[in-house]
């Protein structure tokens, strides 16, 4: 099969890690008989330097014309003095909006070989975990009506959590479809003991569950979920939740894996086109030194194959190569800790993973 992939390398370590993932995608295409065409576009600080704006129209058009988008990261101290409307992050928010990406998929997996990196107590980390957080990305309180007004106690500010049946249905559908490809287990997180928007959330998710009789659905209140994530993370398979709860819980989940350089993400809309990116930032402190861990971006590319191109065997092959890389004891600088292992450079990691593919 043939696919067109837009590359948004961005800033800092972005170009190094995207180039690494492209090598892995090329090798996968060769191995399985596919053709991937790559076209780079500017975003973030790099785009400001070249064109004056963080998201040139050419980038939007190119991404819309592609089958999927692979992003590195944006931002860095060089552009910190830009006015708020022209900061590199505006490019990121702009491209998410232009591609109408309403779902954020964030896996948080504790690799058995990296258990020591987790801040969890060893008897909890021992059980490992592999969670897929499905977060609603374009609704809820971050996009609801807000403002300032005179209230009972003087000046007050308000934000509104609002969800429509349609918005809940479409994110729930993604969660159920995702669960069908995994262990068929969903925990839906809300605050239905207090919030009306959560009561509608729960109602709609349960209605949708009728279409997926094989999936086990459990409800959990968000305060309990925050505790359960550190107490017994192994109980979670797929988590579906609103924009704000997902924002907070997905950061908590990523932290308990202990390895920011390992975690990929996907943002999806109504079409198969998605945007795939590591969860970490542009790491300006190590940019250009060939020491960044490219695995989060390589795993983001694997998610692209699975979720946008339906190439599951190909994605599994990449994931297996990463597993073998870790099992064989290879490490990047961010994973070495106090092990005394000599870390591999970005290009050495890439070469090793290509060899293991
Ligand atoms: P960061 O994630 O860039 O870095 C935090 C720490 O983790 C740094 O010490 C960094 O060296 C390390 N790190 C991150 N990724 C790594 C990797 N792949 N391999 C090895 N080490 C890695 O977060 P920050 O320092 O808060 O932000 C730096 C810049 O990135 C800021 O301009 C911020 O706005 C931007 N940012 C961008 C995104 C994005 O593009 N999606 C996300 C977060 C932050």
Short mmCIF file of C-alpha atoms in Angstrom, two decimals, residues 120 124-131 183 185 187 228-237 256:
data_model
loop_
_atom_site.label_atom_id
_atom_site.label_comp_id
_atom_site.label_asym_id
_atom_site.label_seq_id
_atom_site.Cartn_x
_atom_site.Cartn_y
_atom_site.Cartn_z
CA UNK A 120 5.95 3.45 42.12
CA UNK A 124 3.15 -2.29 42.56
CA UNK A 125 5.55 -1.77 39.62
CA UNK A 126 6.23 -5.52 39.67
CA UNK A 127 2.78 -6.20 38.14
CA UNK A 128 3.51 -3.84 35.23
CA UNK A 129 0.73 -1.96 33.41
CA UNK A 130 -0.33 -1.08 29.88
CA UNK A 131 -2.99 1.65 29.82
CA UNK A 183 -8.32 -6.48 26.32
CA UNK A 185 -12.07 -3.54 29.15
CA UNK A 187 -13.04 2.31 32.66
CA UNK A 228 -6.21 3.93 41.77
CA UNK A 229 -3.62 4.91 39.14
CA UNK A 230 -0.85 4.85 41.75
CA UNK A 231 -2.38 2.11 43.93
CA UNK A 232 -3.23 -0.49 41.29
CA UNK A 233 -2.46 0.69 37.72
CA UNK A 234 -2.64 -2.90 36.39
CA UNK A 235 -6.46 -2.79 36.66
CA UNK A 236 -6.70 -0.26 33.77
CA UNK A 237 -6.87 -1.26 30.10
CA UNK A 256 4.41 6.53 36.81
#
